[in-house]
Amino acid sequence: MKIYLDGKYYSERDAKISVFDHGLLYGDGVFEGIRAYHGRVFKLKEHIDRLFYSAKAILLEIPMSHAQLMEATVETCRKNKIRDGYIRLIVTRGAGSLGLSPKSCKRPSVIIIAGSIQLYPPELYAKGLSIVTVPTTRNLHSALNPAIKSLNYLNNILAKIEANNSGVEEAVMLNAEGFVAECTGDNLFIVKNGALSTPPLSAGALYGITRQTVIELAQEAGLNVSEPNLTRYDLFCADECFLTGTGAEIMPVIKIDGRVIGNGKPGAITRRLEEEYHALTKVSGETI
Ligand code: PMP
């Protein structure tokens, strides 16, 4: 594997950053997870735009332009002969002193890893996932805004551990008011009476690129999509539920906190959106 690091390519063994990098010391940095399908990088512009917005929010200046970063991402796929895969783009604050102020960090580091990911076992896509609500609530906007895709993912990791401790693969995270925010690495949708709902971004969710794609696909199919505040009751009484994310793609949910969703099987609208999503990945994206 050839890893892009600050303009050069290194083997996996030689791709190293400083132990003084504030990305490591403080989780100070931003990242993106992107997928390539059929020789194209899916929604690349959207991911690069979100990376720049995350960086802006933490006053981190990425030492490359949007166009340069897009080209470096595609080139890293070419160098690794990736046609279908998962790309991790990381910008760290860079090496500095042990104090937490980024003033001592001279230059951010840009890392691109083009590999693969399998978030959930394939049989779960067929059967659907059981999930639980966890005690750890999603970060407050006023503390660390969930819209920032930062290297500081402890909030999500704690929720993931709590879900795993309860014997399931994914967690529903509520916000401090008790409304549904999202899962640890995915956005959440429900279907009720043929219409889709997903929590508003103000409830404390990442501006998910898969979420947006699914909203557009649903609207094109003539389905109504709304973004109301959702409670656990709304999830329990939904006809269908599914998760969206670049890594997870579209994952049906069949049980939440012991309540069976709908008839306990992945729903028809979920299946239809899944098909349309996969069809879209075949015909759009930046050519590698
Ligand atoms: N929420 C969180 C917390 C995430 O980390 C992610 C990305 N893995 C998502 C939602 C889904 O976003 P996207 O569809 O852009 O991958």
Coordinates of C-alpha atoms and ligand atoms in Angstrom, one line a residue:
M1 CA 0.0 0.0 0.0
K2 CA 1.3 3.5 -0.9
I3 CA 0.2 6.2 1.5
Y4 CA 0.2 9.9 0.6
L5 CA 1.8 12.0 3.3
D6 CA 2.5 15.7 2.7
G7 CA 3.0 15.4 -1.1
K8 CA 5.0 12.2 -1.2
Y9 CA 4.1 8.5 -1.2
Y10 CA 5.4 6.1 1.4
S11 CA 5.0 2.3 2.1
E12 CA 2.8 1.4 5.1
R13 CA 5.9 0.9 7.2
D14 CA 7.5 4.2 6.4
A15 CA 4.4 6.4 6.5
K16 CA 5.0 8.1 9.9
I17 CA 4.1 11.3 11.7
S18 CA 5.7 12.9 14.8
V19 CA 4.6 11.8 18.3
F20 CA 4.4 15.6 18.8
D21 CA 1.6 15.9 16.2
H22 CA -1.4 17.6 17.9
G23 CA -3.6 15.2 16.0
L24 CA -2.2 12.5 18.2
L25 CA -1.7 14.5 21.4
Y26 CA -5.1 16.2 21.4
G27 CA -7.2 14.8 18.6
D28 CA -6.6 18.2 16.9
G29 CA -7.4 17.7 13.2
V30 CA -10.2 16.8 10.8
F31 CA -10.9 13.8 8.5
E32 CA -13.1 12.3 5.8
G33 CA -14.1 8.8 4.9
I34 CA -14.8 8.4 1.2
R35 CA -15.7 5.4 -1.0
A36 CA -14.7 4.4 -4.5
Y37 CA -17.0 2.3 -6.6
H38 CA -16.4 0.9 -10.1
G39 CA -13.3 3.1 -10.7
R40 CA -14.9 6.3 -9.5
V41 CA -14.6 8.3 -6.3
F42 CA -18.2 8.8 -5.1
K43 CA -19.2 12.3 -4.0
L44 CA -15.6 13.4 -3.9
K45 CA -16.3 17.1 -4.2
E46 CA -18.9 16.9 -1.3
H47 CA -16.4 15.2 0.9
I48 CA -13.6 17.7 0.1
D49 CA -16.0 20.6 0.7
R50 CA -17.0 19.1 4.1
L51 CA -13.3 18.6 5.1
F52 CA -12.6 22.3 4.3
Y53 CA -15.6 23.4 6.4
S54 CA -14.6 21.2 9.3
A55 CA -11.1 22.7 9.0
K56 CA -12.5 26.2 8.9
A57 CA -14.5 25.6 12.0
I58 CA -11.4 24.6 14.0
L59 CA -9.3 27.4 12.4
L60 CA -7.0 24.9 10.7
E61 CA -5.6 26.0 7.3
I62 CA -5.3 23.1 4.9
P63 CA -2.0 23.7 3.0
M64 CA -3.6 22.6 -0.3
S65 CA -6.5 23.9 -2.5
H66 CA -9.7 22.0 -3.0
A67 CA -8.6 21.0 -6.5
Q68 CA -5.2 19.8 -5.3
L69 CA -6.7 17.7 -2.6
M70 CA -9.2 16.1 -5.0
E71 CA -6.4 15.3 -7.4
A72 CA -4.2 13.9 -4.7
T73 CA -7.1 11.7 -3.5
V74 CA -7.7 10.3 -7.0
E75 CA -4.0 9.9 -7.6
T76 CA -3.6 7.9 -4.4
C77 CA -6.4 5.5 -5.7
R78 CA -4.5 5.2 -9.0
K79 CA -1.2 4.4 -7.2
N80 CA -2.9 1.7 -5.2
K81 CA -4.9 0.4 -8.1
I82 CA -8.1 0.9 -6.2
R83 CA -11.3 0.6 -8.2
D84 CA -13.6 -0.2 -5.3
G85 CA -12.4 0.8 -1.8
Y86 CA -12.4 3.2 1.1
I87 CA -10.3 6.3 1.3
R88 CA -9.4 8.0 4.6
L89 CA -8.3 11.6 4.3
I90 CA -6.8 13.2 7.4
V91 CA -5.5 16.6 8.1
T92 CA -3.7 16.9 11.5
R93 CA -2.7 20.2 13.2
G94 CA 0.9 19.1 12.8
A95 CA 3.9 18.7 15.2
G96 CA 4.2 21.3 18.0
S97 CA 5.1 21.6 21.6
L98 CA 3.4 19.7 24.5
G99 CA 1.1 22.7 25.3
L100 CA -2.3 22.5 23.7
S101 CA -2.2 25.8 21.8
P102 CA -1.8 25.1 18.1
K103 CA 0.4 28.2 17.8
S104 CA 3.5 26.0 18.1
C105 CA 2.4 23.7 15.2
K106 CA 4.2 24.9 12.1
R107 CA 2.4 23.0 9.4
P108 CA -0.6 20.7 9.2
S109 CA 0.0 17.2 7.8
V110 CA -2.2 15.8 5.0
I111 CA -2.5 12.0 4.9
I112 CA -4.5 9.9 2.4
I113 CA -4.9 6.2 2.8
A114 CA -6.7 4.3 0.1
G115 CA -7.7 0.8 1.3
S116 CA -10.9 -1.0 2.2
I117 CA -13.4 -1.1 5.0
Q118 CA -16.0 -3.6 6.2
L119 CA -18.1 -2.0 8.9
Y120 CA -20.6 -4.7 9.4
P121 CA -20.7 -8.4 8.4
P122 CA -22.5 -8.9 5.0
E123 CA -25.3 -11.1 6.6
L124 CA -26.4 -8.1 8.7
Y125 CA -27.3 -6.2 5.5
A126 CA -29.6 -9.1 4.6
K127 CA -31.1 -9.6 8.0
G128 CA -31.0 -6.1 9.4
L129 CA -29.3 -4.7 12.6
S130 CA -30.4 -4.6 16.2
I131 CA -29.4 -1.4 17.9
V132 CA -29.8 0.2 21.4
T133 CA -29.9 3.7 22.9
V134 CA -26.8 4.4 25.0
P135 CA -26.3 6.6 28.0
T136 CA -23.6 8.7 26.4
T137 CA -25.3 11.7 24.7
R138 CA -24.1 13.3 21.5
N139 CA -21.8 16.3 22.0
L140 CA -23.4 19.7 22.5
H141 CA -23.2 22.2 19.6
S142 CA -21.9 24.7 22.0
A143 CA -19.1 22.4 23.1
L144 CA -17.8 20.4 20.1
N145 CA -20.2 20.8 17.3
P146 CA -21.2 17.3 15.8
A147 CA -21.1 18.9 12.4
I148 CA -17.3 19.1 12.6
K149 CA -15.7 15.8 11.5
S150 CA -12.8 16.1 13.9
L151 CA -10.2 13.6 14.9
N152 CA -11.7 13.8 18.4
Y153 CA -14.2 10.9 18.1
L154 CA -14.3 9.9 21.8
N155 CA -17.9 10.8 22.1
N156 CA -18.8 8.3 19.4
I157 CA -16.3 5.7 20.6
L158 CA -17.8 5.7 24.1
A159 CA -21.3 5.2 22.6
K160 CA -19.9 2.4 20.4
I161 CA -18.4 0.6 23.4
E162 CA -21.7 0.9 25.3
A163 CA -23.5 -0.6 22.3
N164 CA -21.0 -3.4 22.0
N165 CA -21.2 -4.0 25.8
S166 CA -25.0 -4.5 25.3
G167 CA -24.2 -7.1 22.6
V168 CA -25.1 -5.0 19.5
E169 CA -23.1 -3.4 16.8
E170 CA -24.4 0.2 16.8
A171 CA -25.8 2.8 19.2
V172 CA -28.6 5.4 18.9
M173 CA -27.2 8.6 20.4
L174 CA -29.7 11.1 21.8
N175 CA -28.9 14.8 22.3
A176 CA -28.9 16.5 25.7
E177 CA -32.6 17.2 25.3
G178 CA -33.4 13.5 24.7
F179 CA -34.1 13.8 20.9
V180 CA -32.5 11.3 18.5
A181 CA -29.3 12.7 17.1
E182 CA -27.6 9.9 15.1
C183 CA -25.6 6.7 15.5
T184 CA -21.9 6.6 16.2
G185 CA -20.9 6.7 12.5
D186 CA -24.1 6.8 10.6
N187 CA -27.2 9.0 10.3
L188 CA -30.6 7.5 11.0
F189 CA -33.9 7.5 9.1
I190 CA -37.4 6.1 9.8
V191 CA -40.2 5.4 7.4
K192 CA -43.8 5.9 8.6
N193 CA -46.9 5.6 6.4
G194 CA -44.7 5.8 3.3
A195 CA -42.8 9.0 4.3
L196 CA -39.3 9.4 5.5
S197 CA -38.1 11.3 8.5
T198 CA -34.5 11.9 9.8
P199 CA -33.4 14.1 12.7
P200 CA -32.7 17.7 11.8
L201 CA -29.0 18.6 11.7
S202 CA -29.6 20.9 14.6
A203 CA -30.4 17.8 16.8
G204 CA -26.7 17.0 16.7
A205 CA -25.8 15.0 13.6
L206 CA -23.1 15.1 11.1
Y207 CA -24.1 16.7 7.8
G208 CA -24.0 13.2 6.3
I209 CA -23.3 13.0 2.6
T210 CA -25.1 9.6 2.3
R211 CA -28.0 11.2 4.3
Q212 CA -28.2 14.0 1.7
T213 CA -28.0 11.5 -1.2
V214 CA -30.8 9.4 0.3
I215 CA -33.0 12.5 0.8
E216 CA -32.5 13.3 -2.9
L217 CA -33.2 9.8 -4.1
A218 CA -36.3 9.6 -2.0
Q219 CA -37.6 12.9 -3.2
E220 CA -36.9 11.9 -6.8
A221 CA -39.0 8.7 -6.2
G222 CA -41.8 11.0 -5.0
L223 CA -41.5 10.2 -1.3
N224 CA -42.0 12.8 1.3
V225 CA -39.0 13.6 3.5
S226 CA -39.1 15.6 6.6
E227 CA -36.6 16.5 9.4
P228 CA -38.6 16.7 12.6
N229 CA -37.2 16.2 16.1
L230 CA -37.6 12.5 16.7
T231 CA -38.0 10.7 20.1
R232 CA -37.3 7.0 20.9
Y233 CA -41.1 6.5 20.7
D234 CA -41.0 7.6 17.0
L235 CA -38.3 5.0 16.3
F236 CA -40.1 2.2 18.2
C237 CA -43.4 2.9 16.3
A238 CA -41.8 3.3 12.8
D239 CA -42.7 1.0 10.0
E240 CA -39.0 0.9 8.9
C241 CA -35.7 2.2 10.1
F242 CA -32.3 2.4 8.4
L243 CA -28.9 3.9 8.9
T244 CA -26.8 5.8 6.3
G245 CA -23.1 6.4 6.0
T246 CA -20.2 6.2 3.5
G247 CA -18.8 3.2 5.3
A248 CA -22.1 1.6 6.3
E249 CA -23.9 2.5 3.1
I250 CA -27.6 1.7 3.8
M251 CA -28.1 -0.6 6.7
P252 CA -31.7 -1.8 7.7
V253 CA -32.5 -1.7 11.4
I254 CA -35.0 -4.3 12.7
K255 CA -34.9 -3.9 16.5
I256 CA -34.3 -0.9 18.8
D257 CA -34.1 -1.3 22.6
G258 CA -35.8 -4.7 22.3
R259 CA -38.8 -3.3 20.2
V260 CA -39.2 -5.0 16.9
I261 CA -39.4 -2.4 14.1
G262 CA -42.3 -3.0 11.6
N263 CA -42.5 -6.7 10.8
G264 CA -38.9 -7.4 12.0
K265 CA -37.5 -7.5 8.4
P266 CA -35.8 -4.9 6.3
G267 CA -38.6 -2.8 4.8
A268 CA -39.6 -2.3 1.2
I269 CA -38.7 1.4 1.0
T270 CA -35.4 0.7 2.7
R271 CA -34.7 -2.0 0.1
R272 CA -35.7 0.3 -2.8
L273 CA -33.5 3.2 -1.6
E274 CA -30.6 0.7 -1.1
E275 CA -30.9 -0.4 -4.8
E276 CA -31.1 3.2 -6.0
Y277 CA -28.1 4.2 -4.0
H278 CA -26.0 1.3 -5.4
A279 CA -27.2 2.2 -8.9
L280 CA -26.1 5.8 -8.4
T281 CA -22.6 4.7 -7.3
K282 CA -22.3 2.9 -10.7
V283 CA -22.8 6.0 -12.8
S284 CA -21.4 8.9 -10.8
G285 CA -18.2 10.0 -9.2
E286 CA -14.7 11.3 -10.1
T287 CA -13.0 8.9 -12.5
I288 CA -9.9 7.3 -11.1
Ligands
PMP1 N1 -22.4 10.5 11.6 C1 -21.2 10.3 12.0 C2 -20.8 10.6 13.4 C3 -20.2 9.9 11.1 O1 -18.9 9.7 11.5 C4 -20.5 9.6 9.8 C5 -19.5 9.2 8.8 N2 -19.0 7.9 9.0 C6 -21.9 9.8 9.4 C7 -22.8 10.2 10.3 C8 -22.3 9.5 8.0 O2 -21.8 10.5 7.1 P1 -21.5 10.2 5.6 O3 -22.7 9.7 5.0 O4 -21.1 11.6 5.1 O5 -20.4 9.2 5.5

